[in-house]
Amino acid sequence: MTTLLIKNIGEFFTGDLALSQKPVGSLLIEDGRIAALDPPASTTAERVIDAGGAAVMPGLVDGHVHPVFGEWTPTQDTIGWIGNYVHGGTTTMISACELHVPGLDYENLTPDLVTSLAVVTAATTGRVRWSGAKVHAGTVILVPGMSEQHFDRLAAAKSILAKFIFYPLNRGRDEALQYQRWCRARGIRTKIHTGGVSRSGVSQICGYDVLSWLQPDIAAHVSGGPIPMSDADMDAVVDNTAFALEICSSGNYGSTLRLVRRLADTGQLARLTLGTDTPGGTGVIPRGMLRNLLFLCSVCGLTPGEAIAIATGNTAAAHGLDAGVLAVGRPADIVICGPVEGSTGKSAADAIAHGDLPGIAYVLIDGEIVVGGRSRQTPPPNRRLFFSCCDAHAGGLSCS
Ligand SMILES: [Zn+2]
């Protein structure tokens, strides 16, 4: 059994919207999972991180990425993008389909081609923990003419999501609803592109009309990705549906503010999820998930605990994943961060509430340190953190 103890935690964000901050001072990890919150003072571990009063939060869950070939995205000719996102605090990413494969002809997609593309991506990009990140790839682009056997192949490939983006939803509902039943029977969730046409130029327009009868598991980038549905449609979606609603970095800021306020005012923040919708036309944004949650606090008026829970526990749960919440038995996907020198306030919560980027020192995925000491994508936090193992007691720590 491998053990790691995080001590001297100053602020603890649970990732659970129902109780988003708790007075937790230490956390014990065993074999990649959280074994105890505030274990007995006599607890020893093979490795110790002294958080020095810094903040601990769940690793961020980017609910909308577009991977292509592992760490290389031809979308913006960037190599190493996944590692850069890990340094921005993201520990889990969910593909919203792999439509950026060079040369893919969106107007001549066949059931066999889209299924094979998802299966190949799951077996390549989705097979490896790039830079330590949990990348859920193999999200099929749904097209007309698919049979139940195609969904069997997707289930065998361990796909967790299927995407309506090019599917002609104005052609009739029966097949789309059948696809949704086949997905759900196999534990695959459905997501739909909403709003106006995407960068591809051929995605289907989707507003309240389609969402009201399709009832997907998640409506993607409801406030724009990049073009939002009308204000009236967005209000109707908030008021008359119950599925998860996603906000992305690719969206419209005004629509995002309107959406978040309406959800908050009607007690529906549990429906809200976050993603970057990158790599894409919006770019490659290593700090994209952090920027999303800072916007929710500083502009939309949510508390830091609420915004962090939306970026972690909410987004993971909407996609059927057990990440995103720091509780006993959950994966130890953790970010340790604090306010940056010169930032507003003394705590990470103060800084985040003001919309100031926090400085990341450590990122852990399944209890393994994937960012150690400081992030290469954020300024350092203003507190010093110490790491100790059995032969190094430089921080004055006693670890066994
Ligand atoms: Zn997208």
CSV table of C-alpha atoms and ligand atoms in Angstrom, one decimal:
chain,number,residue,atom,x,y,z
A,1,MET,CA,0.0,0.0,0.0
A,2,THR,CA,1.3,3.5,-0.9
A,3,THR,CA,0.4,6.4,1.4
A,4,LEU,CA,0.6,10.1,1.2
A,5,LEU,CA,-0.5,12.6,3.9
A,6,ILE,CA,-1.3,16.3,3.1
A,7,LYS,CA,-1.0,18.3,6.3
A,8,ASN,CA,-1.6,22.0,7.3
A,9,ILE,CA,-4.4,22.5,4.9
A,10,GLY,CA,-5.7,26.1,5.3
A,11,GLU,CA,-8.8,25.9,3.1
A,12,PHE,CA,-10.6,22.8,2.0
A,13,PHE,CA,-13.0,22.8,-1.0
A,14,THR,CA,-15.0,19.5,-1.3
A,15,GLY,CA,-16.2,19.7,-4.9
A,16,ASP,CA,-19.7,18.9,-3.5
A,17,LEU,CA,-22.1,21.8,-4.1
A,18,ALA,CA,-24.3,20.8,-1.1
A,19,LEU,CA,-21.4,21.5,1.3
A,20,SER,CA,-18.6,23.1,-0.8
A,21,GLN,CA,-16.2,24.1,2.0
A,22,LYS,CA,-15.3,22.2,5.2
A,23,PRO,CA,-12.8,22.8,8.0
A,24,VAL,CA,-10.5,19.9,7.1
A,25,GLY,CA,-6.8,20.2,8.2
A,26,SER,CA,-5.3,17.1,6.8
A,27,LEU,CA,-6.0,14.3,4.3
A,28,LEU,CA,-4.7,10.8,4.0
A,29,ILE,CA,-4.3,9.0,0.6
A,30,GLU,CA,-3.9,5.2,0.3
A,31,ASP,CA,-3.4,3.5,-3.0
A,32,GLY,CA,-4.6,6.5,-5.0
A,33,ARG,CA,-7.9,7.1,-3.1
A,34,ILE,CA,-8.8,9.3,-0.2
A,35,ALA,CA,-8.6,7.1,3.0
A,36,ALA,CA,-9.4,9.7,5.6
A,37,LEU,CA,-10.1,13.4,6.2
A,38,ASP,CA,-8.5,14.7,9.4
A,39,PRO,CA,-6.9,11.3,10.3
A,40,PRO,CA,-5.5,11.0,13.9
A,41,ALA,CA,-2.5,13.2,14.6
A,42,SER,CA,-0.3,10.1,15.1
A,43,THR,CA,-0.9,9.1,11.4
A,44,THR,CA,2.2,8.6,9.4
A,45,ALA,CA,2.7,8.1,5.7
A,46,GLU,CA,5.4,7.3,3.2
A,47,ARG,CA,5.2,10.7,1.7
A,48,VAL,CA,4.0,14.0,3.2
A,49,ILE,CA,3.1,17.3,1.7
A,50,ASP,CA,3.0,20.2,4.2
A,51,ALA,CA,0.4,22.5,2.5
A,52,GLY,CA,1.6,25.4,4.8
A,53,GLY,CA,-1.9,26.7,5.1
A,54,ALA,CA,-2.7,26.6,1.4
A,55,ALA,CA,-5.9,25.5,-0.2
A,56,VAL,CA,-6.9,22.0,-1.3
A,57,MET,CA,-9.5,21.5,-3.9
A,58,PRO,CA,-10.5,18.6,-6.3
A,59,GLY,CA,-8.7,18.5,-9.6
A,60,LEU,CA,-10.7,20.4,-12.3
A,61,VAL,CA,-12.8,18.4,-14.7
A,62,ASP,CA,-12.9,19.8,-18.2
A,63,GLY,CA,-16.2,18.5,-19.5
A,64,HIS,CA,-15.6,19.6,-23.1
A,65,VAL,CA,-12.3,19.0,-24.9
A,66,HIS,CA,-11.6,18.0,-28.5
A,67,PRO,CA,-8.6,15.7,-28.5
A,68,VAL,CA,-7.1,14.3,-31.8
A,69,PHE,CA,-3.8,12.5,-31.4
A,70,GLY,CA,-2.6,12.3,-27.7
A,71,GLU,CA,-0.7,15.4,-26.7
A,72,TRP,CA,-0.7,16.7,-30.2
A,73,THR,CA,-3.6,18.8,-31.4
A,74,PRO,CA,-3.5,19.7,-35.1
A,75,THR,CA,-6.4,22.0,-34.3
A,76,GLN,CA,-4.0,24.7,-33.2
A,77,ASP,CA,-0.7,22.9,-34.1
A,78,THR,CA,0.2,22.5,-30.4
A,79,ILE,CA,2.2,19.7,-28.9
A,80,GLY,CA,1.9,19.0,-25.2
A,81,TRP,CA,-1.5,20.6,-24.7
A,82,ILE,CA,-2.7,18.0,-22.2
A,83,GLY,CA,0.3,18.5,-19.9
A,84,ASN,CA,-0.2,22.2,-20.1
A,85,TYR,CA,-3.8,21.8,-19.0
A,86,VAL,CA,-2.7,19.6,-16.1
A,87,HIS,CA,-0.5,22.4,-14.9
A,88,GLY,CA,-3.6,24.6,-15.1
A,89,GLY,CA,-5.3,22.3,-12.5
A,90,THR,CA,-7.2,20.0,-14.9
A,91,THR,CA,-7.0,16.3,-13.9
A,92,THR,CA,-9.9,14.9,-15.9
A,93,MET,CA,-11.1,15.7,-19.5
A,94,ILE,CA,-14.0,14.4,-21.4
A,95,SER,CA,-14.0,14.4,-25.2
A,96,ALA,CA,-16.9,16.2,-26.9
A,97,CYS,CA,-16.0,14.2,-30.1
A,98,GLU,CA,-12.9,14.0,-32.2
A,99,LEU,CA,-14.1,16.0,-35.1
A,100,HIS,CA,-10.8,17.7,-35.7
A,101,VAL,CA,-9.0,14.8,-37.3
A,102,PRO,CA,-7.3,16.3,-40.4
A,103,GLY,CA,-9.2,15.6,-43.6
A,104,LEU,CA,-12.4,14.3,-42.0
A,105,ASP,CA,-15.3,15.1,-44.5
A,106,TYR,CA,-18.2,16.2,-42.3
A,107,GLU,CA,-20.6,16.0,-45.2
A,108,ASN,CA,-19.9,12.3,-45.9
A,109,LEU,CA,-19.7,10.7,-42.5
A,110,THR,CA,-21.0,7.1,-42.4
A,111,PRO,CA,-22.0,5.0,-39.4
A,112,ASP,CA,-19.0,2.7,-39.8
A,113,LEU,CA,-16.6,5.7,-40.1
A,114,VAL,CA,-17.8,7.6,-37.1
A,115,THR,CA,-17.9,4.5,-34.9
A,116,SER,CA,-14.4,3.4,-36.0
A,117,LEU,CA,-13.0,6.9,-35.4
A,118,ALA,CA,-14.4,6.8,-31.8
A,119,VAL,CA,-13.1,3.3,-31.3
A,120,VAL,CA,-9.6,4.2,-32.6
A,121,THR,CA,-9.4,7.4,-30.5
A,122,ALA,CA,-10.5,5.5,-27.4
A,123,ALA,CA,-7.8,2.9,-28.1
A,124,THR,CA,-5.1,5.5,-28.6
A,125,THR,CA,-5.6,9.0,-27.1
A,126,GLY,CA,-8.0,7.5,-24.5
A,127,ARG,CA,-5.8,4.6,-23.5
A,128,VAL,CA,-2.8,6.5,-22.2
A,129,ARG,CA,-2.6,8.9,-19.2
A,130,TRP,CA,-1.0,11.7,-21.0
A,131,SER,CA,1.0,13.8,-18.5
A,132,GLY,CA,-1.0,11.9,-15.9
A,133,ALA,CA,-4.4,13.2,-17.0
A,134,LYS,CA,-7.6,11.1,-17.2
A,135,VAL,CA,-8.7,11.6,-20.8
A,136,HIS,CA,-12.0,10.1,-21.7
A,137,ALA,CA,-11.9,9.9,-25.5
A,138,GLY,CA,-13.9,8.0,-28.0
A,139,THR,CA,-17.0,10.1,-28.2
A,140,VAL,CA,-18.9,9.2,-31.3
A,141,ILE,CA,-20.2,11.8,-33.8
A,142,LEU,CA,-23.8,10.5,-34.2
A,143,VAL,CA,-25.0,10.3,-37.8
A,144,PRO,CA,-28.1,8.8,-39.5
A,145,GLY,CA,-28.3,5.1,-40.2
A,146,MET,CA,-26.5,3.7,-37.2
A,147,SER,CA,-27.6,0.3,-35.9
A,148,GLU,CA,-27.5,-1.1,-32.4
A,149,GLN,CA,-24.3,-3.0,-33.2
A,150,HIS,CA,-22.5,0.3,-33.6
A,151,PHE,CA,-23.4,1.2,-30.0
A,152,ASP,CA,-22.2,-2.3,-28.9
A,153,ARG,CA,-18.8,-1.4,-30.5
A,154,LEU,CA,-18.8,1.9,-28.6
A,155,ALA,CA,-19.7,0.2,-25.3
A,156,ALA,CA,-16.9,-2.3,-25.8
A,157,ALA,CA,-14.5,0.5,-26.4
A,158,LYS,CA,-15.6,2.0,-23.0
A,159,SER,CA,-17.0,5.2,-24.6
A,160,ILE,CA,-18.8,7.3,-21.9
A,161,LEU,CA,-20.4,9.9,-24.2
A,162,ALA,CA,-22.0,10.2,-27.7
A,163,LYS,CA,-22.5,13.6,-29.4
A,164,PHE,CA,-25.2,15.1,-31.6
A,165,ILE,CA,-23.5,17.8,-33.6
A,166,PHE,CA,-24.0,17.1,-37.3
A,167,TYR,CA,-27.0,14.9,-36.9
A,168,PRO,CA,-30.0,16.4,-38.8
A,169,LEU,CA,-32.4,16.8,-35.9
A,170,ASN,CA,-35.1,18.5,-38.0
A,171,ARG,CA,-35.5,15.3,-40.0
A,172,GLY,CA,-37.5,13.3,-37.5
A,173,ARG,CA,-37.2,12.4,-33.9
A,174,ASP,CA,-37.5,8.6,-33.9
A,175,GLU,CA,-34.0,7.7,-34.8
A,176,ALA,CA,-32.4,10.3,-32.5
A,177,LEU,CA,-34.5,9.1,-29.6
A,178,GLN,CA,-33.7,5.4,-30.4
A,179,TYR,CA,-29.9,6.3,-30.3
A,180,GLN,CA,-30.5,7.9,-26.9
A,181,ARG,CA,-32.1,4.7,-25.6
A,182,TRP,CA,-29.3,2.5,-27.0
A,183,CYS,CA,-26.7,4.8,-25.4
A,184,ARG,CA,-28.4,4.8,-22.0
A,185,ALA,CA,-28.8,1.0,-22.0
A,186,ARG,CA,-25.0,0.9,-22.3
A,187,GLY,CA,-24.2,3.5,-19.7
A,188,ILE,CA,-23.2,6.0,-22.5
A,189,ARG,CA,-24.4,9.6,-21.9
A,190,THR,CA,-25.6,11.9,-24.7
A,191,LYS,CA,-24.5,15.5,-25.3
A,192,ILE,CA,-25.7,17.9,-28.0
A,193,HIS,CA,-24.1,20.9,-29.6
A,194,THR,CA,-26.4,23.9,-28.9
A,195,GLY,CA,-26.7,27.3,-30.4
A,196,GLY,CA,-25.6,28.4,-33.8
A,197,VAL,CA,-23.2,26.9,-36.3
A,198,SER,CA,-19.8,25.9,-35.1
A,199,ARG,CA,-16.4,26.5,-36.7
A,200,SER,CA,-17.0,23.4,-38.8
A,201,GLY,CA,-19.7,25.4,-40.6
A,202,VAL,CA,-22.0,22.4,-40.9
A,203,SER,CA,-23.2,21.7,-37.3
A,204,GLN,CA,-26.9,21.8,-36.7
A,205,ILE,CA,-28.6,24.8,-35.0
A,206,CYS,CA,-30.1,23.8,-31.7
A,207,GLY,CA,-32.3,25.8,-29.3
A,208,TYR,CA,-35.2,25.1,-26.9
A,209,ASP,CA,-37.4,23.3,-29.5
A,210,VAL,CA,-34.9,20.5,-30.1
A,211,LEU,CA,-33.8,20.2,-26.4
A,212,SER,CA,-37.4,20.0,-25.2
A,213,TRP,CA,-38.1,16.7,-27.1
A,214,LEU,CA,-34.6,15.3,-27.2
A,215,GLN,CA,-33.9,15.6,-23.5
A,216,PRO,CA,-30.2,14.8,-23.8
A,217,ASP,CA,-28.1,14.1,-20.7
A,218,ILE,CA,-26.0,17.3,-21.2
A,219,ALA,CA,-26.7,20.3,-23.4
A,220,ALA,CA,-23.3,21.5,-24.5
A,221,HIS,CA,-22.2,25.2,-24.2
A,222,VAL,CA,-25.7,26.5,-23.6
A,223,SER,CA,-24.4,30.1,-23.5
A,224,GLY,CA,-22.5,29.8,-26.8
A,225,GLY,CA,-19.9,27.7,-28.4
A,226,PRO,CA,-19.3,30.1,-30.0
A,227,ILE,CA,-22.8,31.3,-30.9
A,228,PRO,CA,-25.5,31.1,-28.2
A,229,MET,CA,-29.2,30.3,-28.7
A,230,SER,CA,-31.5,33.3,-28.2
A,231,ASP,CA,-32.1,34.7,-24.7
A,232,ALA,CA,-35.7,33.5,-24.8
A,233,ASP,CA,-34.7,30.0,-25.7
A,234,MET,CA,-32.0,29.9,-23.0
A,235,ASP,CA,-34.5,31.1,-20.4
A,236,ALA,CA,-37.0,28.4,-21.5
A,237,VAL,CA,-34.3,25.7,-21.2
A,238,VAL,CA,-33.5,26.8,-17.7
A,239,ASP,CA,-37.2,27.0,-16.7
A,240,ASN,CA,-38.7,23.9,-18.5
A,241,THR,CA,-36.0,21.2,-18.6
A,242,ALA,CA,-34.0,19.4,-15.9
A,243,PHE,CA,-30.8,18.0,-17.7
A,244,ALA,CA,-27.3,19.2,-17.2
A,245,LEU,CA,-26.3,22.6,-18.8
A,246,GLU,CA,-22.7,23.3,-19.8
A,247,ILE,CA,-20.8,26.5,-20.0
A,248,CYS,CA,-17.6,26.7,-22.1
A,249,SER,CA,-14.7,29.0,-22.6
A,250,SER,CA,-15.8,29.3,-26.2
A,251,GLY,CA,-19.1,31.0,-25.2
A,252,ASN,CA,-20.7,34.4,-25.1
A,253,TYR,CA,-20.0,36.3,-21.8
A,254,GLY,CA,-23.4,38.1,-21.7
A,255,SER,CA,-25.3,34.9,-22.2
A,256,THR,CA,-23.2,33.1,-19.6
A,257,LEU,CA,-24.0,35.8,-17.0
A,258,ARG,CA,-27.7,35.5,-17.9
A,259,LEU,CA,-27.7,31.7,-17.6
A,260,VAL,CA,-25.8,31.6,-14.3
A,261,ARG,CA,-28.0,34.2,-12.7
A,262,ARG,CA,-31.2,32.4,-13.7
A,263,LEU,CA,-29.9,29.1,-12.5
A,264,ALA,CA,-28.8,30.6,-9.2
A,265,ASP,CA,-32.0,32.5,-8.7
A,266,THR,CA,-34.1,29.4,-9.2
A,267,GLY,CA,-31.9,27.1,-7.1
A,268,GLN,CA,-30.7,25.0,-10.0
A,269,LEU,CA,-26.9,25.3,-9.8
A,270,ALA,CA,-26.6,21.6,-9.5
A,271,ARG,CA,-27.4,21.4,-13.2
A,272,LEU,CA,-24.4,23.5,-14.2
A,273,THR,CA,-21.2,22.0,-15.6
A,274,LEU,CA,-18.0,23.5,-17.1
A,275,GLY,CA,-15.7,22.9,-20.0
A,276,THR,CA,-13.3,24.8,-22.2
A,277,ASP,CA,-14.5,23.5,-25.7
A,278,THR,CA,-10.8,23.5,-26.7
A,279,PRO,CA,-8.6,22.8,-28.5
A,280,GLY,CA,-10.7,24.7,-31.0
A,281,GLY,CA,-11.2,28.0,-32.6
A,282,THR,CA,-11.0,29.6,-29.1
A,283,GLY,CA,-7.4,28.2,-28.8
A,284,VAL,CA,-5.5,26.0,-26.4
A,285,ILE,CA,-6.1,27.4,-22.9
A,286,PRO,CA,-4.2,25.8,-20.1
A,287,ARG,CA,-5.8,28.1,-17.5
A,288,GLY,CA,-9.2,27.9,-19.2
A,289,MET,CA,-11.0,25.9,-16.5
A,290,LEU,CA,-9.6,28.3,-13.8
A,291,ARG,CA,-10.8,31.3,-15.8
A,292,ASN,CA,-14.3,29.8,-16.1
A,293,LEU,CA,-14.6,29.4,-12.4
A,294,LEU,CA,-13.2,32.9,-11.7
A,295,PHE,CA,-15.8,34.3,-14.1
A,296,LEU,CA,-18.6,32.5,-12.2
A,297,CYS,CA,-17.3,34.2,-8.9
A,298,SER,CA,-16.2,37.6,-9.9
A,299,VAL,CA,-18.9,38.4,-12.5
A,300,CYS,CA,-21.8,36.0,-11.8
A,301,GLY,CA,-21.6,36.3,-8.0
A,302,LEU,CA,-21.2,32.7,-7.0
A,303,THR,CA,-19.1,31.8,-4.0
A,304,PRO,CA,-15.7,30.2,-4.6
A,305,GLY,CA,-17.0,26.9,-3.1
A,306,GLU,CA,-19.9,26.9,-5.5
A,307,ALA,CA,-17.8,27.7,-8.6
A,308,ILE,CA,-15.2,25.0,-7.7
A,309,ALA,CA,-17.9,22.4,-7.1
A,310,ILE,CA,-19.4,23.2,-10.5
A,311,ALA,CA,-15.9,22.9,-12.1
A,312,THR,CA,-15.3,19.5,-10.4
A,313,GLY,CA,-18.1,17.5,-8.7
A,314,ASN,CA,-20.9,18.7,-10.9
A,315,THR,CA,-19.1,18.2,-14.2
A,316,ALA,CA,-17.8,14.7,-13.2
A,317,ALA,CA,-21.3,13.6,-12.0
A,318,ALA,CA,-23.0,14.8,-15.2
A,319,HIS,CA,-20.7,12.5,-17.2
A,320,GLY,CA,-21.0,9.5,-14.8
A,321,LEU,CA,-17.5,9.8,-13.3
A,322,ASP,CA,-16.6,9.4,-9.6
A,323,ALA,CA,-13.9,12.1,-9.8
A,324,GLY,CA,-14.3,15.7,-8.6
A,325,VAL,CA,-15.3,15.3,-5.0
A,326,LEU,CA,-12.9,15.0,-2.1
A,327,ALA,CA,-14.5,12.4,0.2
A,328,VAL,CA,-13.4,9.1,1.6
A,329,GLY,CA,-13.2,6.4,-1.1
A,330,ARG,CA,-13.0,8.9,-4.0
A,331,PRO,CA,-9.9,9.2,-6.3
A,332,ALA,CA,-7.2,11.4,-4.9
A,333,ASP,CA,-7.3,14.0,-7.8
A,334,ILE,CA,-6.2,17.1,-6.0
A,335,VAL,CA,-5.0,20.7,-6.6
A,336,ILE,CA,-3.1,22.5,-3.9
A,337,CYS,CA,-3.0,26.3,-4.5
A,338,GLY,CA,-3.0,29.6,-2.8
A,339,PRO,CA,-3.3,33.3,-3.5
A,340,VAL,CA,-0.5,34.8,-5.7
A,341,GLU,CA,1.7,37.6,-4.2
A,342,GLY,CA,0.0,40.9,-4.8
A,343,SER,CA,-3.4,39.3,-5.1
A,344,THR,CA,-6.5,40.5,-3.3
A,345,GLY,CA,-7.1,39.0,0.2
A,346,LYS,CA,-5.2,36.6,2.3
A,347,SER,CA,-6.8,33.3,1.2
A,348,ALA,CA,-7.4,31.4,-2.0
A,349,ALA,CA,-11.1,32.0,-1.4
A,350,ASP,CA,-10.6,35.8,-1.2
A,351,ALA,CA,-8.6,35.7,-4.4
A,352,ILE,CA,-11.0,33.5,-6.3
A,353,ALA,CA,-14.0,35.6,-5.2
A,354,HIS,CA,-12.3,38.6,-6.6
A,355,GLY,CA,-11.5,36.8,-9.9
A,356,ASP,CA,-7.8,36.5,-9.3
A,357,LEU,CA,-6.0,33.5,-10.6
A,358,PRO,CA,-4.8,31.2,-7.8
A,359,GLY,CA,-1.2,29.9,-7.9
A,360,ILE,CA,-0.9,26.2,-8.2
A,361,ALA,CA,1.8,24.3,-6.3
A,362,TYR,CA,0.8,20.7,-6.6
A,363,VAL,CA,-1.5,18.6,-8.7
A,364,LEU,CA,-2.1,14.9,-7.8
A,365,ILE,CA,-3.9,12.4,-9.9
A,366,ASP,CA,-4.9,9.1,-8.2
A,367,GLY,CA,-2.5,10.1,-5.4
A,368,GLU,CA,0.5,10.5,-7.8
A,369,ILE,CA,2.2,13.9,-7.9
A,370,VAL,CA,2.0,15.1,-11.5
A,371,VAL,CA,2.8,18.7,-10.7
A,372,GLY,CA,5.3,19.1,-7.9
A,373,GLY,CA,6.4,22.3,-6.2
A,374,ARG,CA,4.9,24.7,-8.7
A,375,SER,CA,2.9,24.9,-11.9
A,376,ARG,CA,4.5,26.0,-15.1
A,377,GLN,CA,1.2,27.7,-16.1
A,378,THR,CA,0.4,29.8,-13.0
A,379,PRO,CA,2.4,32.1,-10.8
A,380,PRO,CA,3.5,30.4,-7.6
A,381,PRO,CA,1.3,30.7,-4.5
A,382,ASN,CA,2.6,33.1,-1.9
A,383,ARG,CA,3.1,30.4,0.7
A,384,ARG,CA,5.9,27.9,0.8
A,385,LEU,CA,5.0,24.3,0.6
A,386,PHE,CA,7.2,21.4,1.6
A,387,PHE,CA,7.4,17.8,0.4
A,388,SER,CA,9.0,15.1,2.5
A,389,CYS,CA,9.8,11.5,1.9
A,390,CYS,CA,11.5,9.1,4.3
A,391,ASP,CA,15.0,10.3,3.7
A,392,ALA,CA,14.3,14.0,3.5
A,393,HIS,CA,13.1,15.9,6.5
A,394,ALA,CA,14.0,19.3,5.2
A,395,GLY,CA,10.6,20.7,6.1
A,396,GLY,CA,11.0,19.6,9.7
A,397,LEU,CA,8.3,17.0,9.2
A,398,SER,CA,8.2,13.5,10.8
A,399,CYS,CA,7.2,11.0,8.3
A,400,SER,CA,7.7,7.3,8.6
B,1,ZN,ZN,-17.0,21.6,-28.9
